[in-house]
PDB file of C-alpha atoms in Angstrom:
ATOM      1  CA  MET A 177    -239.134 -97.690-110.094  1.00  0.00           C
ATOM      2  CA  VAL A 178    -236.408-100.340-110.137  1.00  0.00           C
ATOM      3  CA  SER A 179    -235.959-102.202-106.906  1.00  0.00           C
ATOM      4  CA  ARG A 180    -232.765-101.731-104.958  1.00  0.00           C
ATOM      5  CA  SER A 181    -231.757-105.425-105.364  1.00  0.00           C
ATOM      6  CA  ARG A 182    -231.966-105.144-109.167  1.00  0.00           C
ATOM      7  CA  ARG A 183    -229.641-102.118-109.149  1.00  0.00           C
ATOM      8  CA  LEU A 184    -227.061-103.942-106.990  1.00  0.00           C
ATOM      9  CA  PHE A 185    -227.174-107.190-108.982  1.00  0.00           C
ATOM     10  CA  PRO A 186    -224.868-106.123-111.870  1.00  0.00           C
ATOM     11  CA  GLY A 187    -222.311-104.692-109.441  1.00  0.00           C
ATOM     12  CA  GLY A 188    -222.482-107.772-107.208  1.00  0.00           C
ATOM     13  CA  LEU A 189    -222.005-110.030-110.207  1.00  0.00           C
ATOM     14  CA  LEU A 190    -218.926-108.074-111.234  1.00  0.00           C
ATOM     15  CA  ILE A 191    -217.426-108.360-107.745  1.00  0.00           C
ATOM     16  CA  ALA A 192    -218.130-112.111-107.626  1.00  0.00           C
ATOM     17  CA  LEU A 193    -216.441-112.627-111.010  1.00  0.00           C
ATOM     18  CA  LEU A 194    -213.354-110.664-110.030  1.00  0.00           C
ATOM     19  CA  TRP A 195    -213.070-112.413-106.687  1.00  0.00           C
ATOM     20  CA  GLY A 196    -213.506-115.886-108.180  1.00  0.00           C
ATOM     21  CA  CYS A 197    -210.870-115.287-110.875  1.00  0.00           C
ATOM     22  CA  SER A 198    -208.030-114.539-108.475  1.00  0.00           C
ATOM     23  CA  GLN A 199    -206.734-118.116-108.370  1.00  0.00           C
ATOM     24  CA  HIS A 200    -203.705-117.399-110.597  1.00  0.00           C
ATOM     25  CA  TYR A 201    -203.839-120.390-112.907  1.00  0.00           C
ATOM     26  CA  GLU A 202    -200.460-121.134-114.482  1.00  0.00           C
ATOM     27  CA  GLU A 203    -200.069-123.272-117.582  1.00  0.00           C
ATOM     28  CA  GLY A 204    -198.133-126.435-116.731  1.00  0.00           C
ATOM     29  CA  ALA A 205    -198.639-126.008-112.988  1.00  0.00           C
ATOM     30  CA  HIS A 206    -200.254-129.419-112.771  1.00  0.00           C
ATOM     31  CA  PRO A 207    -198.378-132.623-113.638  1.00  0.00           C
ATOM     32  CA  PRO A 208    -199.431-134.328-116.860  1.00  0.00           C
ATOM     33  CA  PRO A 209    -202.011-137.060-116.408  1.00  0.00           C
ATOM     34  CA  ARG A 210    -200.561-140.519-115.855  1.00  0.00           C
ATOM     35  CA  PRO A 211    -201.441-143.212-118.346  1.00  0.00           C
ATOM     36  CA  PRO A 212    -204.004-145.720-117.129  1.00  0.00           C
ATOM     37  CA  PRO A 213    -202.509-148.738-115.365  1.00  0.00           C
ATOM     38  CA  VAL A 214    -201.867-151.850-117.417  1.00  0.00           C
ATOM     39  CA  VAL A 215    -204.341-154.507-116.393  1.00  0.00           C
ATOM     40  CA  ALA A 216    -203.562-158.164-116.997  1.00  0.00           C
ATOM     41  CA  LEU A 217    -206.119-160.056-119.013  1.00  0.00           C
ATOM     42  CA  PRO A 218    -207.636-163.149-117.419  1.00  0.00           C
ATOM     43  CA  GLU A 219    -205.821-166.386-118.223  1.00  0.00           C
ATOM     44  CA  GLY A 220    -206.945-167.782-121.554  1.00  0.00           C
ATOM     45  CA  HIS A 221    -208.272-164.417-122.795  1.00  0.00           C
ATOM     46  CA  PRO A 222    -207.153-163.719-126.366  1.00  0.00           C
ATOM     47  CA  PRO A 223    -204.730-160.788-126.687  1.00  0.00           C
ATOM     48  CA  ILE A 224    -206.143-157.423-127.659  1.00  0.00           C
ATOM     49  CA  GLU A 225    -205.393-156.692-131.302  1.00  0.00           C
ATOM     50  CA  GLY A 226    -202.233-154.628-131.759  1.00  0.00           C
ATOM     51  CA  GLU A 227    -200.960-155.337-128.243  1.00  0.00           C
ATOM     52  CA  ARG A 228    -198.156-157.753-127.375  1.00  0.00           C
ATOM     53  CA  THR A 229    -198.305-159.522-124.074  1.00  0.00           C
ATOM     54  CA  ASP A 230    -195.713-161.512-122.207  1.00  0.00           C
ATOM     55  CA  SER A 231    -195.445-163.285-118.885  1.00  0.00           C
ATOM     56  CA  GLY A 232    -194.854-159.898-117.230  1.00  0.00           C
ATOM     57  CA  GLY A 233    -198.533-159.271-116.534  1.00  0.00           C
ATOM     58  CA  GLY A 234    -199.836-158.200-119.920  1.00  0.00           C
ATOM     59  CA  ALA A 235    -197.646-155.136-120.479  1.00  0.00           C
ATOM     60  CA  SER A 236    -197.445-154.045-124.087  1.00  0.00           C
ATOM     61  CA  LYS A 237    -194.512-152.793-126.100  1.00  0.00           C
ATOM     62  CA  ALA A 238    -196.319-149.459-126.277  1.00  0.00           C
ATOM     63  CA  ASP A 239    -195.846-148.864-122.531  1.00  0.00           C
ATOM     64  CA  GLY A 240    -192.042-148.961-122.897  1.00  0.00           C
ATOM     65  CA  THR A 241    -191.477-151.848-120.478  1.00  0.00           C
ATOM     66  CA  VAL A 242    -188.024-153.362-120.944  1.00  0.00           C
ATOM     67  CA  SER A 243    -187.454-156.946-119.861  1.00  0.00           C
ATOM     68  CA  GLY A 244    -185.011-159.800-120.104  1.00  0.00           C
ATOM     69  CA  THR A 245    -183.089-162.378-118.110  1.00  0.00           C
ATOM     70  CA  ILE A 246    -179.960-161.707-116.093  1.00  0.00           C
ATOM     71  CA  ARG A 247    -177.475-164.548-115.769  1.00  0.00           C
ATOM     72  CA  LEU A 248    -174.301-164.800-113.732  1.00  0.00           C
ATOM     73  CA  ALA A 249    -171.190-166.354-115.266  1.00  0.00           C
ATOM     74  CA  PRO A 250    -170.729-169.748-113.523  1.00  0.00           C
ATOM     75  CA  GLU A 251    -167.178-168.915-112.407  1.00  0.00           C
ATOM     76  CA  LEU A 252    -168.508-165.878-110.478  1.00  0.00           C
ATOM     77  CA  ALA A 253    -171.321-167.620-108.576  1.00  0.00           C
ATOM     78  CA  ALA A 254    -169.180-168.434-105.536  1.00  0.00           C
ATOM     79  CA  ARG A 255    -167.944-164.829-105.311  1.00  0.00           C
ATOM     80  CA  VAL A 256    -171.354-163.213-104.678  1.00  0.00           C
ATOM     81  CA  PRO A 257    -171.886-162.434-100.976  1.00  0.00           C
ATOM     82  CA  GLY A 258    -175.363-163.027 -99.583  1.00  0.00           C
ATOM     83  CA  ASN A 259    -175.782-159.367 -98.580  1.00  0.00           C
ATOM     84  CA  ALA A 260    -174.987-157.961-102.059  1.00  0.00           C
ATOM     85  CA  TYR A 261    -177.385-155.948-104.210  1.00  0.00           C
ATOM     86  CA  LEU A 262    -178.387-156.268-107.836  1.00  0.00           C
ATOM     87  CA  TYR A 263    -178.777-153.061-109.828  1.00  0.00           C
ATOM     88  CA  ILE A 264    -180.581-153.131-113.178  1.00  0.00           C
ATOM     89  CA  ILE A 265    -179.940-149.886-115.021  1.00  0.00           C
ATOM     90  CA  ALA A 266    -181.123-148.307-118.292  1.00  0.00           C
ATOM     91  CA  ARG A 267    -178.762-145.463-119.181  1.00  0.00           C
ATOM     92  CA  GLU A 268    -178.685-142.686-121.703  1.00  0.00           C
ATOM     93  CA  ARG A 269    -175.092-143.420-122.780  1.00  0.00           C
ATOM     94  CA  ALA A 270    -172.848-146.465-123.024  1.00  0.00           C
ATOM     95  CA  ASP A 271    -170.135-144.717-121.006  1.00  0.00           C
ATOM     96  CA  GLY A 272    -172.347-144.047-117.987  1.00  0.00           C
ATOM     97  CA  GLY A 273    -174.196-140.984-116.861  1.00  0.00           C
ATOM     98  CA  PRO A 274    -177.432-140.756-114.918  1.00  0.00           C
ATOM     99  CA  PRO A 275    -179.917-143.561-115.466  1.00  0.00           C
ATOM    100  CA  TYR A 276    -183.255-143.288-117.214  1.00  0.00           C
ATOM    101  CA  ALA A 277    -184.572-146.108-115.046  1.00  0.00           C
ATOM    102  CA  PHE A 278    -183.195-148.525-112.461  1.00  0.00           C
ATOM    103  CA  LYS A 279    -184.037-151.151-109.880  1.00  0.00           C
ATOM    104  CA  ARG A 280    -182.108-152.045-106.734  1.00  0.00           C
ATOM    105  CA  LEU A 281    -182.811-155.301-104.934  1.00  0.00           C
ATOM    106  CA  ARG A 282    -181.048-157.929-102.852  1.00  0.00           C
ATOM    107  CA  VAL A 283    -179.224-160.368-105.082  1.00  0.00           C
ATOM    108  CA  PRO A 284    -181.765-162.936-106.264  1.00  0.00           C
ATOM    109  CA  ALA A 285    -181.183-166.463-107.501  1.00  0.00           C
ATOM    110  CA  PHE A 286    -179.829-166.497-111.053  1.00  0.00           C
ATOM    111  CA  PRO A 287    -181.055-166.628-113.749  1.00  0.00           C
ATOM    112  CA  TYR A 288    -183.314-163.710-112.810  1.00  0.00           C
ATOM    113  CA  ARG A 289    -186.162-162.447-115.011  1.00  0.00           C
ATOM    114  CA  TYR A 290    -186.500-158.653-114.745  1.00  0.00           C
ATOM    115  CA  THR A 291    -188.686-155.825-116.017  1.00  0.00           C
ATOM    116  CA  LEU A 292    -188.088-152.085-115.976  1.00  0.00           C
ATOM    117  CA  THR A 293    -191.349-150.125-116.150  1.00  0.00           C
ATOM    118  CA  GLN A 294    -192.443-146.502-115.971  1.00  0.00           C
ATOM    119  CA  ASP A 295    -192.471-146.910-112.170  1.00  0.00           C
ATOM    120  CA  ASP A 296    -188.676-147.446-112.286  1.00  0.00           C
ATOM    121  CA  VAL A 297    -187.929-144.156-114.072  1.00  0.00           C
ATOM    122  CA  ALA A 298    -185.274-142.297-112.103  1.00  0.00           C
ATOM    123  CA  GLY A 299    -186.412-139.150-110.319  1.00  0.00           C
ATOM    124  CA  MET A 300    -183.168-137.308-111.061  1.00  0.00           C
ATOM    125  CA  PHE A 301    -184.362-136.667-114.614  1.00  0.00           C
ATOM    126  CA  GLY A 302    -187.430-134.975-113.189  1.00  0.00           C
ATOM    127  CA  GLU A 303    -191.058-135.326-114.095  1.00  0.00           C
ATOM    128  CA  GLY A 304    -192.014-135.900-117.659  1.00  0.00           C
ATOM    129  CA  ILE A 305    -189.683-138.736-118.703  1.00  0.00           C
ATOM    130  CA  VAL A 306    -191.788-141.389-120.405  1.00  0.00           C
ATOM    131  CA  LEU A 307    -190.028-144.724-120.779  1.00  0.00           C
ATOM    132  CA  ALA A 308    -192.009-145.566-123.926  1.00  0.00           C
ATOM    133  CA  GLU A 309    -190.646-142.439-125.653  1.00  0.00           C
ATOM    134  CA  ILE A 310    -186.939-143.173-125.146  1.00  0.00           C
ATOM    135  CA  PRO A 311    -185.516-144.072-128.574  1.00  0.00           C
ATOM    136  CA  GLU A 312    -182.463-145.911-127.231  1.00  0.00           C
ATOM    137  CA  MET A 313    -180.943-146.882-123.909  1.00  0.00           C
ATOM    138  CA  TYR A 314    -178.052-148.963-122.628  1.00  0.00           C
ATOM    139  CA  LEU A 315    -178.866-151.839-120.264  1.00  0.00           C
ATOM    140  CA  VAL A 316    -176.436-152.785-117.494  1.00  0.00           C
ATOM    141  CA  ALA A 317    -176.698-155.170-114.543  1.00  0.00           C
ATOM    142  CA  LYS A 318    -174.390-154.903-111.533  1.00  0.00           C
ATOM    143  CA  VAL A 319    -173.826-157.025-108.476  1.00  0.00           C
ATOM    144  CA  ASP A 320    -172.691-154.565-105.832  1.00  0.00           C
ATOM    145  CA  ARG A 321    -171.053-156.072-102.759  1.00  0.00           C
ATOM    146  CA  ASP A 322    -171.911-153.235-100.353  1.00  0.00           C
ATOM    147  CA  GLY A 323    -175.011-151.642-101.939  1.00  0.00           C
ATOM    148  CA  MET A 324    -173.323-148.230-102.111  1.00  0.00           C
ATOM    149  CA  VAL A 325    -173.034-146.196-105.309  1.00  0.00           C
ATOM    150  CA  GLY A 326    -169.623-146.434-106.914  1.00  0.00           C
ATOM    151  CA  ARG A 327    -167.450-149.226-108.197  1.00  0.00           C
ATOM    152  CA  GLN A 328    -165.550-151.175-105.530  1.00  0.00           C
ATOM    153  CA  PRO A 329    -163.160-154.112-105.869  1.00  0.00           C
ATOM    154  CA  GLY A 330    -165.221-157.290-106.124  1.00  0.00           C
ATOM    155  CA  ASP A 331    -168.276-155.637-107.730  1.00  0.00           C
ATOM    156  CA  MET A 332    -169.475-157.386-110.893  1.00  0.00           C
ATOM    157  CA  GLU A 333    -171.090-156.113-114.076  1.00  0.00           C
ATOM    158  CA  GLY A 334    -172.571-157.170-117.380  1.00  0.00           C
ATOM    159  CA  VAL A 335    -174.104-155.362-120.349  1.00  0.00           C
ATOM    160  CA  CYS A 336    -176.786-156.278-122.825  1.00  0.00           C
ATOM    161  CA  PRO A 337    -175.150-157.373-126.093  1.00  0.00           C
ATOM    162  CA  LYS A 338    -178.020-155.722-128.021  1.00  0.00           C
ATOM    163  CA  ASN A 339    -177.140-152.244-126.654  1.00  0.00           C
ATOM    164  CA  PRO A 340    -178.497-149.769-127.442  1.00  0.00           C
ATOM    165  CA  VAL A 341    -182.048-151.067-127.145  1.00  0.00           C
ATOM    166  CA  ALA A 342    -185.349-149.292-127.746  1.00  0.00           C
ATOM    167  CA  ALA A 343    -188.132-148.872-125.224  1.00  0.00           C
ATOM    168  CA  GLY A 344    -190.274-151.989-125.222  1.00  0.00           C
ATOM    169  CA  GLU A 345    -187.332-154.394-125.679  1.00  0.00           C
ATOM    170  CA  ARG A 346    -188.420-157.865-124.545  1.00  0.00           C
ATOM    171  CA  SER A 347    -185.102-159.700-124.825  1.00  0.00           C
ATOM    172  CA  GLY A 348    -182.710-157.405-122.975  1.00  0.00           C
ATOM    173  CA  ASP A 349    -180.723-160.375-121.663  1.00  0.00           C
ATOM    174  CA  ILE A 350    -177.570-159.626-119.695  1.00  0.00           C
ATOM    175  CA  LEU A 351    -174.667-161.859-118.633  1.00  0.00           C
ATOM    176  CA  ILE A 352    -172.766-160.589-115.582  1.00  0.00           C
ATOM    177  CA  ASP A 353    -169.233-161.670-116.426  1.00  0.00           C
ATOM    178  CA  ARG A 354    -166.849-158.880-115.359  1.00  0.00           C
ATOM    179  CA  VAL A 355    -165.304-158.346-111.915  1.00  0.00           C
ATOM    180  CA  TYR A 356    -163.682-155.116-110.752  1.00  0.00           C
TER     181      TYR A 356
END
């Protein structure tokens, strides 16, 4: 004679399996894993083979970081108000459009050394944009007098003469030399 618990076991197992599988997993429902953070090597440590480092904390070309120096034309220095903002923008097209990545900060002292990293990727493109995978982008720097989007009289701009540049560009230097 088979005990009552042995007869119920197969049915109970079936119920447990059906109940546990009702979580409705959807492919792509979870964001892709983020790459591990870039960690700076201790001072004096030799670079890791195949990886370029710069003064920007050990970031490699493979992570897509774009960097350079922004300068202001000397004749414009007196025209920059103290409450202005600096925008550093990497765009898809030379004629504008939404940015791939950007930074907005109070106008610093010039020359200003900048970096655009994966953390600066614009949210309007949505999840999934990887700076390192962008084949070309157009770098622009703007001094905006009021910090509001849109060109106003007195705003200043400059573009990188190397445009378009690839992800990982380390000499994306920009001279702000145009006034609107």
